[in-house]
Tab-separated table of C-alpha atoms in Angstrom:
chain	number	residue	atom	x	y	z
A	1	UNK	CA	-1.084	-7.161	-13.977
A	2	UNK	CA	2.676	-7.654	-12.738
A	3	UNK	CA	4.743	-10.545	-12.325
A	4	UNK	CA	7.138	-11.644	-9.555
A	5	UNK	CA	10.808	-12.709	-9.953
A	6	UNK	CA	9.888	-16.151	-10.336
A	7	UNK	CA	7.491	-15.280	-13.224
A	8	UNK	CA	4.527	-16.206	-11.332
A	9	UNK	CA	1.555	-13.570	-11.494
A	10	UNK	CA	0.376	-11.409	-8.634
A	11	UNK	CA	-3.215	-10.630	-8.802
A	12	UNK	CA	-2.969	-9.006	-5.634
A	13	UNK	CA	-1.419	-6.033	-7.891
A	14	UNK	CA	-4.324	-5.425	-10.235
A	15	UNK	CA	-5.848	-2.337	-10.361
A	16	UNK	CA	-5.128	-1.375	-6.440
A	17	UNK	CA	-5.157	1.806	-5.464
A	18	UNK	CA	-3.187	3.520	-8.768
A	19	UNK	CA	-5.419	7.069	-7.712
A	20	UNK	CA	-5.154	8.736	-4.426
A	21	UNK	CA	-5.485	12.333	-3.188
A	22	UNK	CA	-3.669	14.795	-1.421
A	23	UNK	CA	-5.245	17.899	-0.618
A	24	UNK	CA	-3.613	19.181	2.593
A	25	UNK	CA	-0.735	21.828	2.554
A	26	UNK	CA	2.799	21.845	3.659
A	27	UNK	CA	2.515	22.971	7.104
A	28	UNK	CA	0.477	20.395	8.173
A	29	UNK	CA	2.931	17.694	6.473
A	30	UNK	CA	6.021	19.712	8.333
A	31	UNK	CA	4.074	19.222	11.434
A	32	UNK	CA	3.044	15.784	10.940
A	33	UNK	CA	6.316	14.538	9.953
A	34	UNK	CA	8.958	16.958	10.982
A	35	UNK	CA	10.910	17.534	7.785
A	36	UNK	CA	13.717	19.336	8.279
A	37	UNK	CA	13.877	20.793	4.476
A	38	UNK	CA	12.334	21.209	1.176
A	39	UNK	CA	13.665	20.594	-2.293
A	40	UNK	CA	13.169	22.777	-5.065
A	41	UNK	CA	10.801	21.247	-6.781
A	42	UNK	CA	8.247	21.190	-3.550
A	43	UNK	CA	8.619	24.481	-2.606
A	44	UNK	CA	5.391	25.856	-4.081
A	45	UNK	CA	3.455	22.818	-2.861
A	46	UNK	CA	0.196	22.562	-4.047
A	47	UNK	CA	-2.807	20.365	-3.785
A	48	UNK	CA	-3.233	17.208	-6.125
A	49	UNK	CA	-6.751	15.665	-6.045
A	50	UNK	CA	-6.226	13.471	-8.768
A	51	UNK	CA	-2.828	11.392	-8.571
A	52	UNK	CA	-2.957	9.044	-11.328
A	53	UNK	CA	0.069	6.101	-11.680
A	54	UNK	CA	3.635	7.528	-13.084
A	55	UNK	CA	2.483	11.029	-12.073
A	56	UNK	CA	4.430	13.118	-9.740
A	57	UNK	CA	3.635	13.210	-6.435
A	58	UNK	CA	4.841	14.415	-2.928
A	59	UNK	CA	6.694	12.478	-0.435
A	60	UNK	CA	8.543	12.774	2.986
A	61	UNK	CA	11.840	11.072	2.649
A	62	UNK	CA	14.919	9.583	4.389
A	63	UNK	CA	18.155	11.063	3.131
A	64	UNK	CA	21.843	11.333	4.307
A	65	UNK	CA	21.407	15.011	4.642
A	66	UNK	CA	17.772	14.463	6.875
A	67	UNK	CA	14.452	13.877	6.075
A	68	UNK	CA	12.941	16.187	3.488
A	69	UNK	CA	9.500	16.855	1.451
A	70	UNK	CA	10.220	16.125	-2.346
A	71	UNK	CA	8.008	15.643	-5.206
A	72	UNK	CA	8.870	12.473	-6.822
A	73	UNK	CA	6.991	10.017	-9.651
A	74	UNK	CA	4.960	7.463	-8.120
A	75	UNK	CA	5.781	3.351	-9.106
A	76	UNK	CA	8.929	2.504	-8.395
A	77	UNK	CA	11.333	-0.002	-10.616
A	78	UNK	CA	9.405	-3.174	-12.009
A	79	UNK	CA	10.966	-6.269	-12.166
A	80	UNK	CA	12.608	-7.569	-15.664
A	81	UNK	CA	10.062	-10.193	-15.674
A	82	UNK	CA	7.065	-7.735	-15.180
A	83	UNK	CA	8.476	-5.621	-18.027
A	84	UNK	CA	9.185	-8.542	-20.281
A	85	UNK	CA	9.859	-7.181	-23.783
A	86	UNK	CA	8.325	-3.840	-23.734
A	87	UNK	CA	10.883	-0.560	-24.152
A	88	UNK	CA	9.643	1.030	-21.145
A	89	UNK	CA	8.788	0.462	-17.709
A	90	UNK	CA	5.671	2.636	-16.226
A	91	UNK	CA	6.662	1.471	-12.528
A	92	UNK	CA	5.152	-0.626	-9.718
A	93	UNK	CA	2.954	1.603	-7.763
A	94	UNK	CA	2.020	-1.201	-5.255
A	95	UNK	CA	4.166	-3.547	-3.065
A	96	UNK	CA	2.720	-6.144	-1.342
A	97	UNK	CA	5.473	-9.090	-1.434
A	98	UNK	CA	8.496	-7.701	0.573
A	99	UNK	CA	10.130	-10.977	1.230
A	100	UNK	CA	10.337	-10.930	-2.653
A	101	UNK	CA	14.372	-10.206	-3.655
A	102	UNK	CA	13.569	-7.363	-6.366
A	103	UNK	CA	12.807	-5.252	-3.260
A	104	UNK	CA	15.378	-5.992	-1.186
A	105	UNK	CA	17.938	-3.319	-2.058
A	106	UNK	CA	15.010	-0.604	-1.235
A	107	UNK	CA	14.064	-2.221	2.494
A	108	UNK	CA	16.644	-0.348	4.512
A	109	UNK	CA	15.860	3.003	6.274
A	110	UNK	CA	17.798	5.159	3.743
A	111	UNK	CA	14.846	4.317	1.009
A	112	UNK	CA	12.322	4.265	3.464
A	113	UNK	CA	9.275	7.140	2.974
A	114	UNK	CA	5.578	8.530	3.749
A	115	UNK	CA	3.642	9.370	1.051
A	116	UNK	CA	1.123	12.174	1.865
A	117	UNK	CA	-2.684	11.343	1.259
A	118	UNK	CA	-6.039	13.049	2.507
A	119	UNK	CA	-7.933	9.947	0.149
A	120	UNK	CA	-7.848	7.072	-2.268
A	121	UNK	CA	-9.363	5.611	-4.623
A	122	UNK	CA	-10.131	1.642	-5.416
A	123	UNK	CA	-12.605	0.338	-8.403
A	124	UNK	CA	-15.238	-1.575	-7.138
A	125	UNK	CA	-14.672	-5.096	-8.531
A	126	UNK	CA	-16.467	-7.223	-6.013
A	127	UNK	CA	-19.823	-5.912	-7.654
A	128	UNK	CA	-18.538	-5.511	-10.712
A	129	UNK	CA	-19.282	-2.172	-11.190
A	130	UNK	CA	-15.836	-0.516	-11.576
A	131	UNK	CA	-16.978	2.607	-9.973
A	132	UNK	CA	-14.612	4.635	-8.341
A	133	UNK	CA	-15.067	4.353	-4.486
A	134	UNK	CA	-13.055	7.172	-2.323
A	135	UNK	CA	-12.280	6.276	0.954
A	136	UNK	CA	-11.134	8.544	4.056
A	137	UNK	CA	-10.373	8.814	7.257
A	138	UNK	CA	-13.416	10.847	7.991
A	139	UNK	CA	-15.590	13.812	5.979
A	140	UNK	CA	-13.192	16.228	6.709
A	141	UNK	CA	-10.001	14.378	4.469
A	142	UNK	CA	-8.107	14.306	7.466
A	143	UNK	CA	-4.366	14.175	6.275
A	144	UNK	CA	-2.721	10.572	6.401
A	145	UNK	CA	0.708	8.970	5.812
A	146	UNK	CA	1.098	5.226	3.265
A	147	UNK	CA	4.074	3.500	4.577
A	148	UNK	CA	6.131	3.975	0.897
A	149	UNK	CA	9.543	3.360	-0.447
A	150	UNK	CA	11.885	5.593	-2.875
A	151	UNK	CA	14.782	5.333	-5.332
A	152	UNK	CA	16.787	8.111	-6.414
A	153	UNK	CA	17.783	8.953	-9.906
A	154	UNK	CA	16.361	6.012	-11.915
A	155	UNK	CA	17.204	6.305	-15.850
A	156	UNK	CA	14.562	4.637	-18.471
A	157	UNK	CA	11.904	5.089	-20.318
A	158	UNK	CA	8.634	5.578	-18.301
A	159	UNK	CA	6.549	6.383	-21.210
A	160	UNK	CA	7.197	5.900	-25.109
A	161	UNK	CA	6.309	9.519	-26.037
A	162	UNK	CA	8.589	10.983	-23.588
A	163	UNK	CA	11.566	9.031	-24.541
A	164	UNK	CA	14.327	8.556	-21.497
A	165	UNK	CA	13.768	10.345	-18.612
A	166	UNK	CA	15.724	10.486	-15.016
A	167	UNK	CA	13.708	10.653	-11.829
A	168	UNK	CA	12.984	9.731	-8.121
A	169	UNK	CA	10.722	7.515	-7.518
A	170	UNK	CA	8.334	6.097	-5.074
A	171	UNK	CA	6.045	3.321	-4.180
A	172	UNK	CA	4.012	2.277	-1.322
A	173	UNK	CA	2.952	-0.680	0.974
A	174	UNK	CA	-0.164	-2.586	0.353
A	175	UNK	CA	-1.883	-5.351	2.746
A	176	UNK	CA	-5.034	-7.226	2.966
A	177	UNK	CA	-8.359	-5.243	2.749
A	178	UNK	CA	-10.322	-4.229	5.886
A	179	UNK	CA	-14.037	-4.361	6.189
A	180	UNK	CA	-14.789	-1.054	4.364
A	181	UNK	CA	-12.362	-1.615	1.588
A	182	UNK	CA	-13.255	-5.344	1.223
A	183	UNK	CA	-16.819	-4.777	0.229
A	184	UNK	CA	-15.947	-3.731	-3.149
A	185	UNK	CA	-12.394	-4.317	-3.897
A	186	UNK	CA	-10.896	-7.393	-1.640
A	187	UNK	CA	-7.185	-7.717	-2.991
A	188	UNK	CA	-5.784	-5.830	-0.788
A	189	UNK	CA	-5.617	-2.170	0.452
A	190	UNK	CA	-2.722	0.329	1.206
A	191	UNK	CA	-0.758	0.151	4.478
A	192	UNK	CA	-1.708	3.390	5.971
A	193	UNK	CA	-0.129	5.739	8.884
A	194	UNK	CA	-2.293	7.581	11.310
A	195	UNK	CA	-0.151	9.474	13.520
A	196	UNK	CA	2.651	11.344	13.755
A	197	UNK	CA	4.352	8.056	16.300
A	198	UNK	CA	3.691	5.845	13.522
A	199	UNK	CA	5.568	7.931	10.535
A	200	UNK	CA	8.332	8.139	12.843
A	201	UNK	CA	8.374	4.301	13.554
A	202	UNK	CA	7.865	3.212	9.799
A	203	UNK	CA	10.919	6.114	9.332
A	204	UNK	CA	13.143	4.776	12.111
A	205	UNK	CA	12.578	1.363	12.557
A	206	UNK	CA	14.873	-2.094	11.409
A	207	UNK	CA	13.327	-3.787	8.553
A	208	UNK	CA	12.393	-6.507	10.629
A	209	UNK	CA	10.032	-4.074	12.821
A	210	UNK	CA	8.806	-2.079	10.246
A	211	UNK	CA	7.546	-4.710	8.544
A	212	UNK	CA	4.994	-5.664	11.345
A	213	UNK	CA	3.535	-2.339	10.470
A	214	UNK	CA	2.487	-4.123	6.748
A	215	UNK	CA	-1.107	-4.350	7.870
A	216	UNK	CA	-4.592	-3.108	7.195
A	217	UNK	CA	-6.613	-0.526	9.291
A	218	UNK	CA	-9.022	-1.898	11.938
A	219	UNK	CA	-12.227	-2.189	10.665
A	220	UNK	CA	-14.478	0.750	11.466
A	221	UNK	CA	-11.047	3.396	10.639
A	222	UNK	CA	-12.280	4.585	6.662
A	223	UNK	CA	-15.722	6.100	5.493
A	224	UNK	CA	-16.592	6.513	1.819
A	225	UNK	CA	-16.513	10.242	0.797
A	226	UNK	CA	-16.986	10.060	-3.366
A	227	UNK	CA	-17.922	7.659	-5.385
A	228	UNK	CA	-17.631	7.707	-9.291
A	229	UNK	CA	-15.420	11.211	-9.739
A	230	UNK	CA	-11.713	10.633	-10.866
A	231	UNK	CA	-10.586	13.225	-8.607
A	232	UNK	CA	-11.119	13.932	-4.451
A	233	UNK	CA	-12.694	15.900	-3.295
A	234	UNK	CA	-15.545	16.512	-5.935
A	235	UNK	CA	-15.544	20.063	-6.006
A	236	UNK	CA	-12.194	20.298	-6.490
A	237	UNK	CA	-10.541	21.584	-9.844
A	238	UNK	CA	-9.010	18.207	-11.234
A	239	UNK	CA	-4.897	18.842	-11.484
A	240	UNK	CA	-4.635	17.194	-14.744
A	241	UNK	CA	-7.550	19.090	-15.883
A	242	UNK	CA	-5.267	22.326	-15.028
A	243	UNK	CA	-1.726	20.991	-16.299
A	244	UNK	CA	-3.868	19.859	-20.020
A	245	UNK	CA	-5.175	23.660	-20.176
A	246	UNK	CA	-1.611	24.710	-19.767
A	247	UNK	CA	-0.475	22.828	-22.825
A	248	UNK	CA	-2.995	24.214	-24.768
A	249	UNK	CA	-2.267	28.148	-24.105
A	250	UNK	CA	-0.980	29.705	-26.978
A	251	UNK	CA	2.722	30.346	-26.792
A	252	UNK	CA	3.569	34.117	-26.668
A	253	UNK	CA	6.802	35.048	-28.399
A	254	UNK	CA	8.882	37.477	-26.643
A	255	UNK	CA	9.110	40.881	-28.474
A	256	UNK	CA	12.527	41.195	-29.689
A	257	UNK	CA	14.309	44.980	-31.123
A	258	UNK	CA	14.436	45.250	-34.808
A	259	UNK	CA	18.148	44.448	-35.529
A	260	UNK	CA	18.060	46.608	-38.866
């Protein structure tokens, strides 16, 4: 749960869309969006199936120097109210209320982003289940753009064990629920870019015309691919299943010459 600036609570924000999928490469993002470079830490893009909220994730960005592909950690800054006392803010993945002021400094087209996706993920609350339903554009995972925001170098503490870290970060758009997504979770779902016109637009545009594009998918646009799995899609090796085993291999000690 997260609070506005006026302390009032926003349970349009609970438990929306905080796991999404991207399992398309990045030639097809390059084509898609037309970045014009990469940064380091993209370079050997991979494919995340399982992007949880506060990981890292990729993103097509705005900068002074063009627009790039960057890996960046998902939830951008929280407001003071919506981290209250605690020593760390874990980010706002979600933002629904624009006309709000604690996003006003991130509006303009220098913060603007797409955040690549091939599917996401929202609990099923309206029956109460809490199963994980994935929805798509179709079967295939046909790559997709959410209409997202970024911050460079933010300083703070995103998680207790890690102490302070600095980072990018990222959020993205979220709107009222179409007919597939409304059958089990009707807060809201992501604002979502289907074509290469409409990146451009969200990329290019005036705040004032960018934020007509804050709006759901017609109904009829999403099928549900997976349900249950916390990954996309289900035969896929889960990233954080890979990056745990990493942590766990023995360290090997380079062999060093006897001195004496």
């Amino acid at each position: 749960m997260s609070s506005d600036r006026f302390g009032l609570t926003s349970w349009e924000d609970v438990q929306i869309c905080n796991l999404y999928s991207m399992t398309s490469n990045k030639d097809a993002i390059r084509d898609f969006t037309r970045f014009l470079r990469t940064t380091p830490n993209a370079d050997n893009l991979g494919a995340y199936p399982d992007t949880f909220a506060n990981d890292f994730g990729p993103i097509v960005r705005n900068t002074p120097e063009g627009r790039e592909l960057a890996v960046a950690r998902w939830g951008m800054p929280s407001s003071e109210e919506a981290t209250g006392n605690k020593r760390y803010d874990s980010g706002t993945t979600n933002i629904r209320r624009t006309h709000l002021p604690h996003w006003q400094p991130w509006l303009g087209i220098e913060n603007r982003c797409v955040v690549p996706a091939t599917s996401f993920c929202e609990p099923d609350q309206v029956g109460k289940t809490f199963k994980n339903i994935w929805f798509a554009l179709d079967e295939s995972r046909t790559l997709f753009f959410f209409a997202g925001l970024w911050t460079p170098h933010w300083t703070g503490v995103r998680k207790v064990v890690e102490g302070e870290t600095t980072s990018d970060l990222y959020g993205f758009l979220t709107t009222k629920a179409n007919r597939e997504v409304e059958q089990f979770h009707d807060k809201a779902m992501p604002v979502i870019l289907r074509t290469p016109e409409e990146v451009e637009q969200w990329l290019t545009l005036p705040w004032p015309e960018a934020k007509a594009m804050q709006k759901p998918l017609p109904d009829g646009s999403l099928q549900i691919v997976s349900t249950e799995m916390k990954w996309d899609p289900p035969q896929a090796e889960p990233r954080h299943k890979r990056v745990e085993a990493k942590k766990m291999e023995p360290t090997v000690k380079a062999s060093q010459p006897d001195l004496f």
